[in-house]
CSV table of C-alpha atoms and ligand atoms in Angstrom, one decimal:
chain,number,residue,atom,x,y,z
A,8,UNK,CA,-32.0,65.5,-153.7
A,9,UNK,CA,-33.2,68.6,-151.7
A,10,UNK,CA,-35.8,70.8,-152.5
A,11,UNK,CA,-34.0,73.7,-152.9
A,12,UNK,CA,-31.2,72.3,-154.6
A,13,UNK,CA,-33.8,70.9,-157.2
A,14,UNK,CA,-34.7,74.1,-158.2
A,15,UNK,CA,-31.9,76.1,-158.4
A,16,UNK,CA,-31.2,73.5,-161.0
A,17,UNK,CA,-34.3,73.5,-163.1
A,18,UNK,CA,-34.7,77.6,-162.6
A,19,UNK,CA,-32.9,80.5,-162.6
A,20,UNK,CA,-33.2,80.8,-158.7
A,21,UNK,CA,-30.6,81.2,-156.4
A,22,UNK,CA,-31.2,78.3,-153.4
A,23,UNK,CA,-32.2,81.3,-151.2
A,24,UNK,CA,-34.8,82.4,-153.9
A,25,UNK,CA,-35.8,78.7,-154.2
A,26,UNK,CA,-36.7,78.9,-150.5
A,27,UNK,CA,-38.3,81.8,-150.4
A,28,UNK,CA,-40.6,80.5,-153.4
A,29,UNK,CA,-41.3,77.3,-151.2
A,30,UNK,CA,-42.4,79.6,-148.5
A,31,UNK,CA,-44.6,81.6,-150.6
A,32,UNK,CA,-46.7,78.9,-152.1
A,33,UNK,CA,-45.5,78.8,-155.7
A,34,UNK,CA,-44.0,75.4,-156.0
A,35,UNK,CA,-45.7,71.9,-155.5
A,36,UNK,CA,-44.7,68.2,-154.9
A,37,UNK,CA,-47.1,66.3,-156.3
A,38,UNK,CA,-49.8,68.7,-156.1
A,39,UNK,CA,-48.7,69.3,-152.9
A,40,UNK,CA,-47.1,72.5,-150.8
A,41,UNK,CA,-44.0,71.1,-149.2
A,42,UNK,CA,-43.3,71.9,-145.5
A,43,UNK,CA,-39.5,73.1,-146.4
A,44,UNK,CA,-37.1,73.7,-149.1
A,45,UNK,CA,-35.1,71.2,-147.1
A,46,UNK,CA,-37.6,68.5,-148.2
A,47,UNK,CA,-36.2,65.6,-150.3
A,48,UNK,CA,-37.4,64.6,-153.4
A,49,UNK,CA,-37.3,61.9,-155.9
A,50,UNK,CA,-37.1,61.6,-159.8
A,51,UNK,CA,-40.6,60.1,-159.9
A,52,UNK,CA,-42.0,63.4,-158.2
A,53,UNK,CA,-44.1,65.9,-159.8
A,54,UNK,CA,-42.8,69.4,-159.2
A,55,UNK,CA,-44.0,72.7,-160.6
A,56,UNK,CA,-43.1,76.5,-159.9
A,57,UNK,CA,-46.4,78.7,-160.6
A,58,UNK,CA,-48.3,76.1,-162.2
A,59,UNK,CA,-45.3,74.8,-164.7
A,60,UNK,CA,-43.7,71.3,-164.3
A,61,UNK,CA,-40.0,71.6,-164.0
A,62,UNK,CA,-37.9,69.0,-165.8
A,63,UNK,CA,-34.3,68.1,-163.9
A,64,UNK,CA,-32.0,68.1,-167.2
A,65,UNK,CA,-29.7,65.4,-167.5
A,66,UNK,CA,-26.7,65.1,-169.4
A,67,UNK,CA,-25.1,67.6,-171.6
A,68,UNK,CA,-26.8,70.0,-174.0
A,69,UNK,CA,-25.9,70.8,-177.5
A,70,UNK,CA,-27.5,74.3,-179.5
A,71,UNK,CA,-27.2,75.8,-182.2
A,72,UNK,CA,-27.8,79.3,-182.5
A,73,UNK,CA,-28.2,81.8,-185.5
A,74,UNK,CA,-26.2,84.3,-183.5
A,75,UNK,CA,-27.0,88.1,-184.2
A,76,UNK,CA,-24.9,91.5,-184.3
A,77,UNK,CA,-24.2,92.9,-181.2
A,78,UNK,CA,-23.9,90.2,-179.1
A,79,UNK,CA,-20.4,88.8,-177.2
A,80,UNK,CA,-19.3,85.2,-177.3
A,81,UNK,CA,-18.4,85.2,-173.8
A,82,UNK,CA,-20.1,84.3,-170.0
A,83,UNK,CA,-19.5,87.7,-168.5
A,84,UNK,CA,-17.7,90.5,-168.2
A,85,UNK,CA,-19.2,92.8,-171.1
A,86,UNK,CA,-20.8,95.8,-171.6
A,87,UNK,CA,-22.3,94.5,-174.3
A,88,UNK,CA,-25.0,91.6,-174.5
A,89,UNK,CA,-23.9,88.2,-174.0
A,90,UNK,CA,-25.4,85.4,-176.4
A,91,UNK,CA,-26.4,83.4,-173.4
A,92,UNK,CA,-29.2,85.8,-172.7
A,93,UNK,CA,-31.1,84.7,-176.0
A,94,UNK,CA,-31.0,81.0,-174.8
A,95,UNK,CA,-34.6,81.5,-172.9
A,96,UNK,CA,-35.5,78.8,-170.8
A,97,UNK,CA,-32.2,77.0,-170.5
A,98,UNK,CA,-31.8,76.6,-167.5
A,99,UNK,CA,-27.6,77.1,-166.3
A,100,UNK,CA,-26.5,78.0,-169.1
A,101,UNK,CA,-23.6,80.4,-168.1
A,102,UNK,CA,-22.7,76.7,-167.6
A,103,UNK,CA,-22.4,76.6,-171.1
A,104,UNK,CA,-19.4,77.8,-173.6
A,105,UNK,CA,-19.9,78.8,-177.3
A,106,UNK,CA,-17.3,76.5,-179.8
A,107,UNK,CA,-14.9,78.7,-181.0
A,108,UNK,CA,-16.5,82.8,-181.2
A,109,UNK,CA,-17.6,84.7,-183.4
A,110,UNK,CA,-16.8,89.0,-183.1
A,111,UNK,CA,-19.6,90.9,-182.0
A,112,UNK,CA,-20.6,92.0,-185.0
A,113,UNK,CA,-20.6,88.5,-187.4
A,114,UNK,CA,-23.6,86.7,-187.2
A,115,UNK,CA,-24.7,83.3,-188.6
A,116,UNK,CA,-24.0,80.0,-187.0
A,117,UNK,CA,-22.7,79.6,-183.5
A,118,UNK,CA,-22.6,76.4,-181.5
A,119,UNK,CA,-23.0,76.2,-177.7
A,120,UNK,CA,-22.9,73.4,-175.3
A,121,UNK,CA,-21.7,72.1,-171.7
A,122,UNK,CA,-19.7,69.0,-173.2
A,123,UNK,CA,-16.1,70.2,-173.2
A,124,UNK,CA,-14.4,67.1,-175.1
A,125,UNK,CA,-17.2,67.8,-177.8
A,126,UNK,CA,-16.3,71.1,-178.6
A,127,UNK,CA,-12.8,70.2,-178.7
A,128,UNK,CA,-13.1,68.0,-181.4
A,129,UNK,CA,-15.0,70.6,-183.6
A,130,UNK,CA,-12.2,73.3,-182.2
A,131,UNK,CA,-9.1,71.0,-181.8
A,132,UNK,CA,-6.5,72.3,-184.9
A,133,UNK,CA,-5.7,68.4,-185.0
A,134,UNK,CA,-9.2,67.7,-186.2
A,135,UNK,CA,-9.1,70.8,-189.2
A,136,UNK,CA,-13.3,71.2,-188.9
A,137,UNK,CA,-13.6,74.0,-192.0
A,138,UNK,CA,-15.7,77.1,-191.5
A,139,UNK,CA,-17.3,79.0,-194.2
A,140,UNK,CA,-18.1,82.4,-194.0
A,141,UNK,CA,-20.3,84.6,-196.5
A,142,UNK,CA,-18.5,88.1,-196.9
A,143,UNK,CA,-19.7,91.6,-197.6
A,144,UNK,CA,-17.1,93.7,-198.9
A,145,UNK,CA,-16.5,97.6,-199.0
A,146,UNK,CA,-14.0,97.3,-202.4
A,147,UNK,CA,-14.2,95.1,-205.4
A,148,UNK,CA,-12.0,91.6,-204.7
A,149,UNK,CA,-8.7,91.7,-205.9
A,150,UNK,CA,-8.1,89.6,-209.2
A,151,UNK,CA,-5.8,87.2,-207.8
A,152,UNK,CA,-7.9,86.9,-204.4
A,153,UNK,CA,-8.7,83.0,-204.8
A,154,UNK,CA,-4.9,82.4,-205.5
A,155,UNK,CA,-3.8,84.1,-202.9
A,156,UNK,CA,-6.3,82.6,-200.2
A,157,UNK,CA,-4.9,79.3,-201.6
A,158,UNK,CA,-1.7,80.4,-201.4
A,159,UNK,CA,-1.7,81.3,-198.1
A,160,UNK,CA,-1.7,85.1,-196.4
A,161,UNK,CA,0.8,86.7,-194.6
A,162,UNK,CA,-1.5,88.5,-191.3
A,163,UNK,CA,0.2,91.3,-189.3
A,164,UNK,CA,1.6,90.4,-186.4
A,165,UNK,CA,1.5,87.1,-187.5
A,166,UNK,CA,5.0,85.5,-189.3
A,167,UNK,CA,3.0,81.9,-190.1
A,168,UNK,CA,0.7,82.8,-193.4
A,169,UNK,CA,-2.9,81.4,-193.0
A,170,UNK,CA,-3.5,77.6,-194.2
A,171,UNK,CA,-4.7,77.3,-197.6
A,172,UNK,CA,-8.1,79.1,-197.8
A,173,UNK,CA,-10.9,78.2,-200.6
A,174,UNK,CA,-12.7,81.7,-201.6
A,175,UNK,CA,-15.7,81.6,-204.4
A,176,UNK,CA,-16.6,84.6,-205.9
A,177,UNK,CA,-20.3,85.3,-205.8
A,178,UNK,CA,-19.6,89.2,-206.8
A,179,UNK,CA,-16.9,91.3,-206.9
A,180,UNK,CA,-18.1,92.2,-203.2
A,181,UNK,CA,-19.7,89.2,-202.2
A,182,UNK,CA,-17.6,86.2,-201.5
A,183,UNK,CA,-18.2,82.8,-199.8
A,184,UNK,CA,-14.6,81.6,-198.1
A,185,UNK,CA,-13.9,78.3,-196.4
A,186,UNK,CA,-10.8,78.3,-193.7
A,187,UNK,CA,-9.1,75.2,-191.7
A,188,UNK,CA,-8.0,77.3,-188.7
A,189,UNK,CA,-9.3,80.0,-186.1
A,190,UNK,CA,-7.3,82.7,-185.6
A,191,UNK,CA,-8.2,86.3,-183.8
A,192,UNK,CA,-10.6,88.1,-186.5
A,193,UNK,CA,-8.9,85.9,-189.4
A,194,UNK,CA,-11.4,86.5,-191.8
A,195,UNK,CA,-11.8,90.4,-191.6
A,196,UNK,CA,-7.9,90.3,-191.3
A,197,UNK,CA,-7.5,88.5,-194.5
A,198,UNK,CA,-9.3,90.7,-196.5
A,199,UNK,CA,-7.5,93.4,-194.8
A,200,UNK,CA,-4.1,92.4,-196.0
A,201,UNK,CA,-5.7,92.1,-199.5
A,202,UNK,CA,-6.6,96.0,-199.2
A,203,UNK,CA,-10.2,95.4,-198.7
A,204,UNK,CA,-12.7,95.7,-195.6
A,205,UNK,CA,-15.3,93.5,-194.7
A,206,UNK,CA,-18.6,95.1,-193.9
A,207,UNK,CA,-20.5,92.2,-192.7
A,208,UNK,CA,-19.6,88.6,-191.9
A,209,UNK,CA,-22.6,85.4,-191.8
A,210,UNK,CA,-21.0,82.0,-190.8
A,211,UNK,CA,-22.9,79.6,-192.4
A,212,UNK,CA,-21.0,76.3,-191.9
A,213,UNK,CA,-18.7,74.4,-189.3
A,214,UNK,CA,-17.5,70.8,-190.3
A,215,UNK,CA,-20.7,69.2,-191.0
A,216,UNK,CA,-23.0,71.5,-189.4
A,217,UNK,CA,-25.1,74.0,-191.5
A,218,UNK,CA,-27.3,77.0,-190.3
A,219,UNK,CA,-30.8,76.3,-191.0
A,220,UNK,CA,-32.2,78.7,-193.9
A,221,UNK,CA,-35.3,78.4,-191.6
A,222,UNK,CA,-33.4,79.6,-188.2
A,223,UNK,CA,-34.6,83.3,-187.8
A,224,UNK,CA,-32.3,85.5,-186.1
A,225,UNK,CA,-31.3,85.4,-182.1
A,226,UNK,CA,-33.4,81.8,-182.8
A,227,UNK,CA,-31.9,78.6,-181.6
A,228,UNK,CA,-32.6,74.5,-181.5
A,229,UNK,CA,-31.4,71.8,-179.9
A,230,UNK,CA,-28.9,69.8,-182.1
A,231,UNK,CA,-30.5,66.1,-182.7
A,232,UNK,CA,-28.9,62.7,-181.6
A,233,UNK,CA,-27.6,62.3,-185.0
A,234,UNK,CA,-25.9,65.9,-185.3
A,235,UNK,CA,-24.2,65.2,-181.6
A,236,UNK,CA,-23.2,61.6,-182.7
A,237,UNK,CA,-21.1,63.2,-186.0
A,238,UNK,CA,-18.4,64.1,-184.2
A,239,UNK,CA,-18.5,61.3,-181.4
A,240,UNK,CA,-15.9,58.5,-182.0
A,241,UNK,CA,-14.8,60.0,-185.4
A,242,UNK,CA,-10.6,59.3,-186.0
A,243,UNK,CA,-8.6,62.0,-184.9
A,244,UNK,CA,-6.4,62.7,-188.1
A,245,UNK,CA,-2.7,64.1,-187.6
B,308,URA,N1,-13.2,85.7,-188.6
B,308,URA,C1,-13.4,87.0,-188.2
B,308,URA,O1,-12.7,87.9,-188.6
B,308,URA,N2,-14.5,87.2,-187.4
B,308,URA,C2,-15.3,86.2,-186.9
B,308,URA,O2,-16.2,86.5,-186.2
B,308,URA,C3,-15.0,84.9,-187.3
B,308,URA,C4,-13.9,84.7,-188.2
């Protein structure tokens, strides 16, 4: 592999950045300034930009994020921070895609990887991963809220009434509420049809995967081999 090609890889440079670095003196093969940014080099070789060895990933990458307010699920495009720009040192990852979104304003646990098939299976409606969400609500729950999430809700602009939700009470304005699907802003548009409003939303679970109590906010971590691996080769149900 070239040079240049090398580190607009491992780094955010551009290839014409990544050769203008090789001119100036800041990167090293093997302890040594290269002539050009058109050099080759191998896997075995030891290359460093300011004094830091850079490490060609290979293979996808799987995060999980505890994803604050204020930040878009999306790669560009918004006026508003995107939740790419908290994954620091990952290197291409506008390469990435988030699993499923979350609104701006929910936080709580986001997953984001560059393994497409992956995410489908957490995504796919054929694979019904549930999602629990911890509510904040601006008026006391209904009486017959947990029926009616059972039930089934009717959504405006919507004729098909959401899959049978599970909704414990923890308060009268504190609920935790498990759903089978994803549609647009389903959860604040639930309560909504119920009369209520929710003030703040905190995912906390997606099939098997939980936010870490320990995860601070805008903090993420690589998933391990045996978090990727639950989904991998699981029976699709129909
Ligand atoms: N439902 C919502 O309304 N918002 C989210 O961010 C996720 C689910």
């Amino acid at each position: 592999m070239r040079l240049d090609k090398f580190l607009a890889d491992t780094t955010d440079l551009t290839r014409s950045l990544a050769t203008k670095a090789v001119k100036s003196g800041r990167v090293l093969v093997n302890g040594v300034k290269p002539k050009s940014a058109a050099a080759k080099v191998a896997d075995s070789d030891e290359i460093t930009l300011d004094g830091e060895r850079l490490i060609l990933q290979t293979g996808y990458r799987y995060i999980l994020l505890h994803k604050p307010a204020g930040y878009v699920c999306a790669n560009r495009g918004s006026a508003h921070p995107l939740v790419f720009d908290l994954l620091k040192g990952i290197t291409n990852r506008l390469d990435m895609h988030t699993v499923g979104r979350l609104d701006l304003d929910t936080t709580g646990l986001l997953l984001i990887t560059d393994d497409g098939q992956w995410s489908h299976h957490l995504t796919s409606p054929r694979h019904h991963q549930p999602k629990v969400y911890r509510a904040w609500l601006a008026e006391d729950l209904c009486a017959d809220a947990e029926q009616r999430c059972e039930r089934g809700i009717l959504l405006d602009d919507d004729p098909v009434p959401t899959k049978p939700a599970q909704l414990q009470r923890i308060s009268d304005r504190e609920v935790l509420l498990t759903i089978h699907e994803g549609r647009y802003h389903q959860v604040r548009r639930m309560f909504a049809a119920m009369g209520n409003h929710v003030e703040h939303l905190h995912r906390e679970q997606v099939g098997e995967f939980v936010l870490d109590p320990n995860l601070p906010v805008g903090e993420f971590r690589d998933l391990t081999e045996a978090e990727i691996a639950l989904l991998a080769g699981k029976p699709v149900s129909q």
